[in-house]
mmCIF file of N, CA and C in Angstrom:
data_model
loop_
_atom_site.group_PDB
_atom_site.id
_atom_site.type_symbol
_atom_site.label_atom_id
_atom_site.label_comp_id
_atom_site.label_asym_id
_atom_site.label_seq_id
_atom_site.Cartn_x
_atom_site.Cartn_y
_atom_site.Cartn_z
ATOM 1 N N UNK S 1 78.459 55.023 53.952
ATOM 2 C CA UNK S 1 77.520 54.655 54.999
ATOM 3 C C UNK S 1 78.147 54.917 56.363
ATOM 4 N N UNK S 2 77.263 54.987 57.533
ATOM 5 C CA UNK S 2 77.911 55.258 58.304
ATOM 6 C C UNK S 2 76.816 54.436 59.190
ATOM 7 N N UNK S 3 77.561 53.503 60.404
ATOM 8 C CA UNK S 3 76.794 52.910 61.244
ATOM 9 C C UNK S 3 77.344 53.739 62.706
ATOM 10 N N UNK S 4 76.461 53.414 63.673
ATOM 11 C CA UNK S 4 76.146 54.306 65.086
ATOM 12 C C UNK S 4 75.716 53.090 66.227
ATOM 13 N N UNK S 5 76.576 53.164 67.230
ATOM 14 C CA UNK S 5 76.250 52.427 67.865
ATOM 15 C C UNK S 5 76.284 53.355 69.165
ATOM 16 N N UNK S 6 75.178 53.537 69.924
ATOM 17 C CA UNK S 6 74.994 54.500 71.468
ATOM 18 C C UNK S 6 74.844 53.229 72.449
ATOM 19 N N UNK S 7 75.126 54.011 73.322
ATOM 20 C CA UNK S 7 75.826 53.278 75.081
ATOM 21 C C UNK S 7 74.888 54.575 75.606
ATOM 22 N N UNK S 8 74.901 53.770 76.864
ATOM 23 C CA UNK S 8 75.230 54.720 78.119
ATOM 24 C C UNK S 8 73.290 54.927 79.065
ATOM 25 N N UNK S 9 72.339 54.225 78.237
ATOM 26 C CA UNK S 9 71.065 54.848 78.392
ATOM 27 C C UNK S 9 70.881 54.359 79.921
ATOM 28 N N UNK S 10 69.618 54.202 80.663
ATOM 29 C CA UNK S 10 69.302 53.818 81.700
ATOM 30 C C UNK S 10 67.885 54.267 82.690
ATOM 31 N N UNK S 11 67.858 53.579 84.007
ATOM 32 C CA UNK S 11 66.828 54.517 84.620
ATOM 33 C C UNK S 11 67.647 55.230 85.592
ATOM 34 N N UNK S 12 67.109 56.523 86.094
ATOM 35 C CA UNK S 12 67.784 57.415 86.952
ATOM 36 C C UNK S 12 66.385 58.245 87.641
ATOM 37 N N UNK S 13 66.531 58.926 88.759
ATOM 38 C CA UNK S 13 65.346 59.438 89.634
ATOM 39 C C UNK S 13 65.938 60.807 88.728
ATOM 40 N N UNK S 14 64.019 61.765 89.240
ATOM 41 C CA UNK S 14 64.574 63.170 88.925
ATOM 42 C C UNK S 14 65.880 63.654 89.489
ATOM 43 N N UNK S 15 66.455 64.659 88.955
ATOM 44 C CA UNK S 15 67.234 65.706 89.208
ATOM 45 C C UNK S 15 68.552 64.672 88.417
ATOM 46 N N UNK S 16 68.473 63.442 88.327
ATOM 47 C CA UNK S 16 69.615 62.401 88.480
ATOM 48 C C UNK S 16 70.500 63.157 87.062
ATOM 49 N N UNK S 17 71.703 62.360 86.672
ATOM 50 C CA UNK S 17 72.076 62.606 85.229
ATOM 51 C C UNK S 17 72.152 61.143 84.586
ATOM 52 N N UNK S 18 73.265 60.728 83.429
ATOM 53 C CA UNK S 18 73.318 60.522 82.459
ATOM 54 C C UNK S 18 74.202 61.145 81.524
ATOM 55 N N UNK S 19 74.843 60.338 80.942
ATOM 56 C CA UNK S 19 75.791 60.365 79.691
ATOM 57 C C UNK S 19 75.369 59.511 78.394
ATOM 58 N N UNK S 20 75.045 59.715 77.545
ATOM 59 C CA UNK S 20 74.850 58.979 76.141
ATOM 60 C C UNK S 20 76.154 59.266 75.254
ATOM 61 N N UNK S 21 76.429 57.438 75.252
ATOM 62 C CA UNK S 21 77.599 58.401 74.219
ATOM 63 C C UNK S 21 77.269 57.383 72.764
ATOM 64 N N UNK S 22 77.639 57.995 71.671
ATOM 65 C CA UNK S 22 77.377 57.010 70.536
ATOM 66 C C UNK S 22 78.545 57.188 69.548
ATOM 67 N N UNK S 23 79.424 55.806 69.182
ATOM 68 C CA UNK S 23 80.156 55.725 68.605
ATOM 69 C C UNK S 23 80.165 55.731 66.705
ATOM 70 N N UNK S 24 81.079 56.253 66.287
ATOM 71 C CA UNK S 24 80.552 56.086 64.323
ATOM 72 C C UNK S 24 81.571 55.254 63.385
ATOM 73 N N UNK S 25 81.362 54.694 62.539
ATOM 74 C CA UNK S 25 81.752 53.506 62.046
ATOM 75 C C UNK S 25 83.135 54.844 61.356
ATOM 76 N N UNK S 26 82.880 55.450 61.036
ATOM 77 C CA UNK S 26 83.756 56.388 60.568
ATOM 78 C C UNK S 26 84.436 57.514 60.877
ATOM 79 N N UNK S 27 84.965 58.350 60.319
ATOM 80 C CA UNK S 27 85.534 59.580 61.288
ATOM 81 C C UNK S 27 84.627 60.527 60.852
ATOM 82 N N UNK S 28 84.662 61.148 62.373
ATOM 83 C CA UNK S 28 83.171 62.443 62.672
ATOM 84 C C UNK S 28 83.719 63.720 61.658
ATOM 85 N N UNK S 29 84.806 64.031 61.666
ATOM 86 C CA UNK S 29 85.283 64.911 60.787
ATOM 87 C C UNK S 29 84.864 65.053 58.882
ATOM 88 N N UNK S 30 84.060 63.789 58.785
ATOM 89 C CA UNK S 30 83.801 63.958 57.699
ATOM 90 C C UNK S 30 82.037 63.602 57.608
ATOM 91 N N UNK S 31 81.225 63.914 58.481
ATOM 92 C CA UNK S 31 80.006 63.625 58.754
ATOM 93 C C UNK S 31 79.475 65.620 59.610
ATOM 94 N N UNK S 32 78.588 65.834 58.555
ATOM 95 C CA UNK S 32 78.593 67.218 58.076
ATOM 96 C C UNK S 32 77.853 67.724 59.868
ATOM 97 N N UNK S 33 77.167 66.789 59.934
ATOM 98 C CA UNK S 33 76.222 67.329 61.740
ATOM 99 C C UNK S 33 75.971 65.677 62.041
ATOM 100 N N UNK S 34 76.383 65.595 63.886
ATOM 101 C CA UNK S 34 75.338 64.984 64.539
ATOM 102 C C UNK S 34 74.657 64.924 65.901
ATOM 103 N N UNK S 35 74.001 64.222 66.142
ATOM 104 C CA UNK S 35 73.126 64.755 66.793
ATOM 105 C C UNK S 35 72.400 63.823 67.601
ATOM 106 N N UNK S 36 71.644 63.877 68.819
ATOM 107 C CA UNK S 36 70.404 63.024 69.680
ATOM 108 C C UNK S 36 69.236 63.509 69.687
ATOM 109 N N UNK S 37 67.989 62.543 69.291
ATOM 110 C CA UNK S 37 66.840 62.944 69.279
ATOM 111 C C UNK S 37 66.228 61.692 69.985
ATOM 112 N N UNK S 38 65.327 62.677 70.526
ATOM 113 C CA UNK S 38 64.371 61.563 71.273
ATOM 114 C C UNK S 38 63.010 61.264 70.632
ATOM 115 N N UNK S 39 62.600 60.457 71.083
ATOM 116 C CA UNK S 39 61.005 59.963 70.998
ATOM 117 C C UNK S 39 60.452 59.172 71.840
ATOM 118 N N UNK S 40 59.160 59.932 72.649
ATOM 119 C CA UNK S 40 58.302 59.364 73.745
ATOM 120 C C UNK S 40 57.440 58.739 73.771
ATOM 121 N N UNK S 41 57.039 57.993 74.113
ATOM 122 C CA UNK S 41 55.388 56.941 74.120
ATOM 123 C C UNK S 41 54.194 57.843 73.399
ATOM 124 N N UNK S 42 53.826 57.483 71.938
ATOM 125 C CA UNK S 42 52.843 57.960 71.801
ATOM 126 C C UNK S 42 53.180 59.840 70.757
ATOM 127 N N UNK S 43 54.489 59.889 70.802
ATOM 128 C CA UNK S 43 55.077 61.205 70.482
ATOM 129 C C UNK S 43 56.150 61.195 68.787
ATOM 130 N N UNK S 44 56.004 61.886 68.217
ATOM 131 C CA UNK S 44 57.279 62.157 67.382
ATOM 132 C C UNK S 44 58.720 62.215 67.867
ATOM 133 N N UNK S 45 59.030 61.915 66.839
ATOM 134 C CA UNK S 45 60.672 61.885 67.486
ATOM 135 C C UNK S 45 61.032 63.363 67.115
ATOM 136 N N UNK S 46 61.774 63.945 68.397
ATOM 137 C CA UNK S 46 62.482 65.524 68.370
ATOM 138 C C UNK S 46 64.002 65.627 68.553
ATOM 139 N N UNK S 47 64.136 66.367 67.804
ATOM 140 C CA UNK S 47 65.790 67.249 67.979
ATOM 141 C C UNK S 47 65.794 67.142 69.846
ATOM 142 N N UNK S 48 66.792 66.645 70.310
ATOM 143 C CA UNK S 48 67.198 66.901 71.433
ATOM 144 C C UNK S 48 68.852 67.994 71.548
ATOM 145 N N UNK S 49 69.486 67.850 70.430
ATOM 146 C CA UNK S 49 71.049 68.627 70.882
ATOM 147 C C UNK S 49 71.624 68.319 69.236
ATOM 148 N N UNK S 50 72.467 68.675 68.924
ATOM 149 C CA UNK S 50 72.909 68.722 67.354
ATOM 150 C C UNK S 50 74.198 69.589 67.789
ATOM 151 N N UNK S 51 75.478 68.903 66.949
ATOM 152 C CA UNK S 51 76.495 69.820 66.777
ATOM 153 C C UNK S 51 77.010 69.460 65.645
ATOM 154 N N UNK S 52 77.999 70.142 64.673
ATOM 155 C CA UNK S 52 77.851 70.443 63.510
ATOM 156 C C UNK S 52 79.434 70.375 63.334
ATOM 157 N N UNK S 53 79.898 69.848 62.154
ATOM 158 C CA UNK S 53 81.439 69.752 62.048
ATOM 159 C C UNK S 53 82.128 70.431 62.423
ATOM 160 N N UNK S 54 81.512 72.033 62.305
ATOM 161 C CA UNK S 54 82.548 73.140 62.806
ATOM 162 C C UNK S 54 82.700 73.103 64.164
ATOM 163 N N UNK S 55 81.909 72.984 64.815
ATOM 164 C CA UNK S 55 81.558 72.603 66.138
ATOM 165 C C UNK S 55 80.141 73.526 67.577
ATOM 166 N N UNK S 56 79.719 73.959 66.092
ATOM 167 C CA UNK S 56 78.944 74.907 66.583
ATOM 168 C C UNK S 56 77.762 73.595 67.117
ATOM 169 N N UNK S 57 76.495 74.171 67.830
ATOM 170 C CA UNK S 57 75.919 73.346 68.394
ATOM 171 C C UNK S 57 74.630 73.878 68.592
ATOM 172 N N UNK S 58 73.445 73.316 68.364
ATOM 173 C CA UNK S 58 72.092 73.410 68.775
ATOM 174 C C UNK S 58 71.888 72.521 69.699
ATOM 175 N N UNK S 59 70.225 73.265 70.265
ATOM 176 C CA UNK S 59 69.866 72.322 71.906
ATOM 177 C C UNK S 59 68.223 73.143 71.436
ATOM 178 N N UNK S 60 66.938 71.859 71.793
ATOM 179 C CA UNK S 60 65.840 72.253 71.863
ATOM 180 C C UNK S 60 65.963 73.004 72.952
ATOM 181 N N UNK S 61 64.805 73.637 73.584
ATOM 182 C CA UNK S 61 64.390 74.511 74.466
ATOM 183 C C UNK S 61 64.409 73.938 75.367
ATOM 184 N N UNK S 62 64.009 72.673 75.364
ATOM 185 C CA UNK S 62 63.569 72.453 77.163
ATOM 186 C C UNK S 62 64.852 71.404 76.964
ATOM 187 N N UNK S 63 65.798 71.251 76.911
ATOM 188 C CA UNK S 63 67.407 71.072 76.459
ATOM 189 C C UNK S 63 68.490 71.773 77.322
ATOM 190 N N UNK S 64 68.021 73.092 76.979
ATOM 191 C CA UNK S 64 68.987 74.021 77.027
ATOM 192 C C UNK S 64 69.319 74.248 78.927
ATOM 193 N N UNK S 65 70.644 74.452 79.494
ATOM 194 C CA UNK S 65 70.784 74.682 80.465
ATOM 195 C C UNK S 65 70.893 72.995 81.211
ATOM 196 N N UNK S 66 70.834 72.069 80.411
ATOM 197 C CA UNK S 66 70.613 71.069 81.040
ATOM 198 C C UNK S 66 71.348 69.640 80.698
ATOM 199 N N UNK S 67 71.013 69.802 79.075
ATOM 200 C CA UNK S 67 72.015 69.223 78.343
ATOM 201 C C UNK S 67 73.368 69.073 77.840
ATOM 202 N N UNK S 68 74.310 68.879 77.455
ATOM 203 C CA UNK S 68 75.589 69.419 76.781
ATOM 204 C C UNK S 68 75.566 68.282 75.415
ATOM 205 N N UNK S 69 76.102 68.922 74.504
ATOM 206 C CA UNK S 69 76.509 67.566 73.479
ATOM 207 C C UNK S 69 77.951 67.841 73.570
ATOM 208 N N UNK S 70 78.819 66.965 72.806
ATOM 209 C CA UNK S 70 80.573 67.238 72.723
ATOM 210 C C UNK S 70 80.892 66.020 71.969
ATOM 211 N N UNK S 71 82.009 65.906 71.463
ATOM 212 C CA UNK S 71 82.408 64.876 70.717
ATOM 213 C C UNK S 71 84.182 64.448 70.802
ATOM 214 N N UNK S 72 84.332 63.380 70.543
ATOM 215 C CA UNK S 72 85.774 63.176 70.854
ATOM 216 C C UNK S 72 86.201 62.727 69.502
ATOM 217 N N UNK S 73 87.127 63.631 68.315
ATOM 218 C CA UNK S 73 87.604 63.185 67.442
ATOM 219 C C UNK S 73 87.767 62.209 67.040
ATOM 220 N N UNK S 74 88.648 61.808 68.032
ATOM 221 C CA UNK S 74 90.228 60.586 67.849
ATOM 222 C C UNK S 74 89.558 59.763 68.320
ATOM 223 N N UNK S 75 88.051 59.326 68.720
ATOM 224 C CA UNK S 75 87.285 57.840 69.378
ATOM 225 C C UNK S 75 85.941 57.943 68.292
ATOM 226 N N UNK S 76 86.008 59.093 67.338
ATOM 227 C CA UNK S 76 84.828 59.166 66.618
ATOM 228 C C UNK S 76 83.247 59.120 67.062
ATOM 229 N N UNK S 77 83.477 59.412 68.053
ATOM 230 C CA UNK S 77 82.057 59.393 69.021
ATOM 231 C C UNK S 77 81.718 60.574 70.005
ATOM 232 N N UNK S 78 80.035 60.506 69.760
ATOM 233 C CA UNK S 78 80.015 61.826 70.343
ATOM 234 C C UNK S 78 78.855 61.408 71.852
ATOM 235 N N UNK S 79 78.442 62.946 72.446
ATOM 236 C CA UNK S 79 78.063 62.355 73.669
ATOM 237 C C UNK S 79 77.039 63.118 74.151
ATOM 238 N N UNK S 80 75.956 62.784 75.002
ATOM 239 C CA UNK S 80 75.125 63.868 75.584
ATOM 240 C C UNK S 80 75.245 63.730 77.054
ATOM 241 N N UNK S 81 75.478 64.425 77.428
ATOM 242 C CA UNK S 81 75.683 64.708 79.113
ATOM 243 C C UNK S 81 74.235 65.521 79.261
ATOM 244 N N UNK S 82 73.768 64.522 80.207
ATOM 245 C CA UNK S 82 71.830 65.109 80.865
ATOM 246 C C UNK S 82 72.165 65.107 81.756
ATOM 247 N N UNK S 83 71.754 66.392 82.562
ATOM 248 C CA UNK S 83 71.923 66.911 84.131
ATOM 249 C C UNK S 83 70.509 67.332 83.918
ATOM 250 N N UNK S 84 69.630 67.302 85.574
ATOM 251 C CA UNK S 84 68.513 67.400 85.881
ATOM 252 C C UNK S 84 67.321 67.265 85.346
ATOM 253 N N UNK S 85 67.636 65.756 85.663
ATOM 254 C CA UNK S 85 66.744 65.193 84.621
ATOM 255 C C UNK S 85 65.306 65.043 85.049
ATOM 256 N N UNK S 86 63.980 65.270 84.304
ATOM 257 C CA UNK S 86 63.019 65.303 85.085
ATOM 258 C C UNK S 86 62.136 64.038 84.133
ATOM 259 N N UNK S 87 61.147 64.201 84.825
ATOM 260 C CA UNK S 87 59.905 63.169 84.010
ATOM 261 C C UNK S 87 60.031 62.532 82.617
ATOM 262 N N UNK S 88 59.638 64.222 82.088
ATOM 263 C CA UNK S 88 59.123 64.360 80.996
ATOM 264 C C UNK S 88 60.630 64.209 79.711
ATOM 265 N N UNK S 89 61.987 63.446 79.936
ATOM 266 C CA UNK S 89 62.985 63.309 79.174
ATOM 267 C C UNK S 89 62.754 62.066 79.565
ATOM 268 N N UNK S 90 61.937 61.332 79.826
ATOM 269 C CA UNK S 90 62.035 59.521 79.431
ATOM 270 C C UNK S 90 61.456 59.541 78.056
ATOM 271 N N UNK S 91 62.360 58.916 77.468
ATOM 272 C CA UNK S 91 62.632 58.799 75.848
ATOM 273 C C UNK S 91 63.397 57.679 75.591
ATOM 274 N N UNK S 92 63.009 57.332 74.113
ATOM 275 C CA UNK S 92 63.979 56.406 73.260
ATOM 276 C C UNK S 92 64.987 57.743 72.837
ATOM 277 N N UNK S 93 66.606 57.196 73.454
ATOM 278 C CA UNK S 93 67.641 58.630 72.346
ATOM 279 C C UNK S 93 67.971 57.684 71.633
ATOM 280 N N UNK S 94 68.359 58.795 70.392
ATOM 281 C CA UNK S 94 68.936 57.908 68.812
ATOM 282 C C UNK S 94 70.149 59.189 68.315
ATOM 283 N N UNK S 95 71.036 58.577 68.505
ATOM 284 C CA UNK S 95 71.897 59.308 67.189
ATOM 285 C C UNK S 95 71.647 59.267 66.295
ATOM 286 N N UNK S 96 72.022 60.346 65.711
ATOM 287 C CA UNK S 96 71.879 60.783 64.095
ATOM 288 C C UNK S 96 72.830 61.340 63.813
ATOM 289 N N UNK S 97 73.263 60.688 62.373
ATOM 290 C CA UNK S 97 74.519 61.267 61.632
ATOM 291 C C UNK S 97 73.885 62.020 60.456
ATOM 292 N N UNK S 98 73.975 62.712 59.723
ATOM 293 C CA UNK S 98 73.916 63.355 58.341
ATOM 294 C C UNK S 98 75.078 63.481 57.616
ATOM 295 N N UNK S 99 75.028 62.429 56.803
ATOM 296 C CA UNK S 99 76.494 62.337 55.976
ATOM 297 C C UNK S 99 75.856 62.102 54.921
ATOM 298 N N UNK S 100 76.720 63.100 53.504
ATOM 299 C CA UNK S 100 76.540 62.594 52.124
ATOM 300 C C UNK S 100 75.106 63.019 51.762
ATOM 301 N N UNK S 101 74.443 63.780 52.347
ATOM 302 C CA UNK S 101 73.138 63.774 52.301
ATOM 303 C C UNK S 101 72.173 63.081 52.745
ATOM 304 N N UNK S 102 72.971 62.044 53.365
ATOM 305 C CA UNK S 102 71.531 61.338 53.981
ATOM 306 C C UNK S 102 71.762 61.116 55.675
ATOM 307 N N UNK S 103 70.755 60.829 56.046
ATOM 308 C CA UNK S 103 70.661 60.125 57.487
ATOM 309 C C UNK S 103 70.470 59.029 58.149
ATOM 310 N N UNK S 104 71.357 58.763 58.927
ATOM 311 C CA UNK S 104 72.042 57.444 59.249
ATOM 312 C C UNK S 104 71.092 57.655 61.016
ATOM 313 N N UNK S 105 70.431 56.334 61.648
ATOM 314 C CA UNK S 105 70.592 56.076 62.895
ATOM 315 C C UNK S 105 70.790 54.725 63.762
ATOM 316 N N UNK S 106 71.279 55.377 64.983
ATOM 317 C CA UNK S 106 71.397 54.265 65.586
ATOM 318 C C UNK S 106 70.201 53.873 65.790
ATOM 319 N N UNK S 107 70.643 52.812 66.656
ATOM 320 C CA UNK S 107 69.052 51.638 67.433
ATOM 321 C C UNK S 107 68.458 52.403 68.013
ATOM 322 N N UNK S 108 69.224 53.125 69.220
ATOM 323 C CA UNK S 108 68.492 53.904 70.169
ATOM 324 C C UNK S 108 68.731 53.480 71.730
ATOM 325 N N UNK S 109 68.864 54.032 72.714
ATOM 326 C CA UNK S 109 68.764 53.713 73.656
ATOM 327 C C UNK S 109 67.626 54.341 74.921
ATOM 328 N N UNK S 110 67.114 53.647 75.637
ATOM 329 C CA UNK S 110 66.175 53.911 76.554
ATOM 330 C C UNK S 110 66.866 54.328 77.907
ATOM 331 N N UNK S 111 66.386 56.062 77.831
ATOM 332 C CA UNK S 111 66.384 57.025 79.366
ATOM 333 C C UNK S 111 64.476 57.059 80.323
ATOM 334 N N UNK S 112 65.134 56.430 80.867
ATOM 335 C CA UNK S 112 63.872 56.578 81.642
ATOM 336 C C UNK S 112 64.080 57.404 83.201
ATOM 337 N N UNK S 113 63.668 58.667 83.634
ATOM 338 C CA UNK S 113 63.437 59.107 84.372
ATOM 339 C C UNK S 113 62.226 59.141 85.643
ATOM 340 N N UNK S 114 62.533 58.149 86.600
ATOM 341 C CA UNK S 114 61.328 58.156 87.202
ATOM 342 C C UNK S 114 61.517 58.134 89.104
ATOM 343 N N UNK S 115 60.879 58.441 89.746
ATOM 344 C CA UNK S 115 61.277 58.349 91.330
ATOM 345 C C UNK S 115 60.704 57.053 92.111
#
């Protein structure tokens, strides 16, 4: 099993940033991908950024150029750095682990972007 605990959410004006970071009960080295997804009022929850043991990394589209994911071994926790942030990224974020075949999430934390 693997438990997830994320930090870091908040409100911030456009353009503002943000760091999400979410810690894992275990070591990331043995947890195959993870990842932040959001979900908005009224919306499905989406892939926001994903990186993968090797360390390769996915980012949705409207993500890309804006987001970063990264992870710190030796603290077992990984992180999303949001730069220019607009409206439409006020979301619940949730880590997600995929270990063992299954999927593990955190609680979630609330980004709200507003002026």
């Amino acid at each position: 099993q693997v438990q997830l605990v994320e930090s870091g959410g908040g409100s911030v004006q456009p353009g503002g940033s943000l760091r999400l970071s979410c810690a894992a009960s275990r070591s990331i080295f043995s947890i195959s991908a993870m990842g932040w997804y959001r979900q908005a009022p009224g919306k499905e929850r989406e892939l926001a950024a994903r990186i993968f043991n090797g360390g390769s990394t996915n980012y949705a589209d409207s993500a890309k150029g804006r987001f970063t994911i990264s992870r710190d071994n030796a603290a077992n926790t990984i992180y999303l750095q949001m730069n220019s942030l607009k409206p439409e990224d006020t979301a619940v974020y949730y880590c997600n682990a995929f270990y063992q075949f299954n999927n593990y999430w955190g609680q979630g934390t609330q980004v709200t972007v507003s002026s």
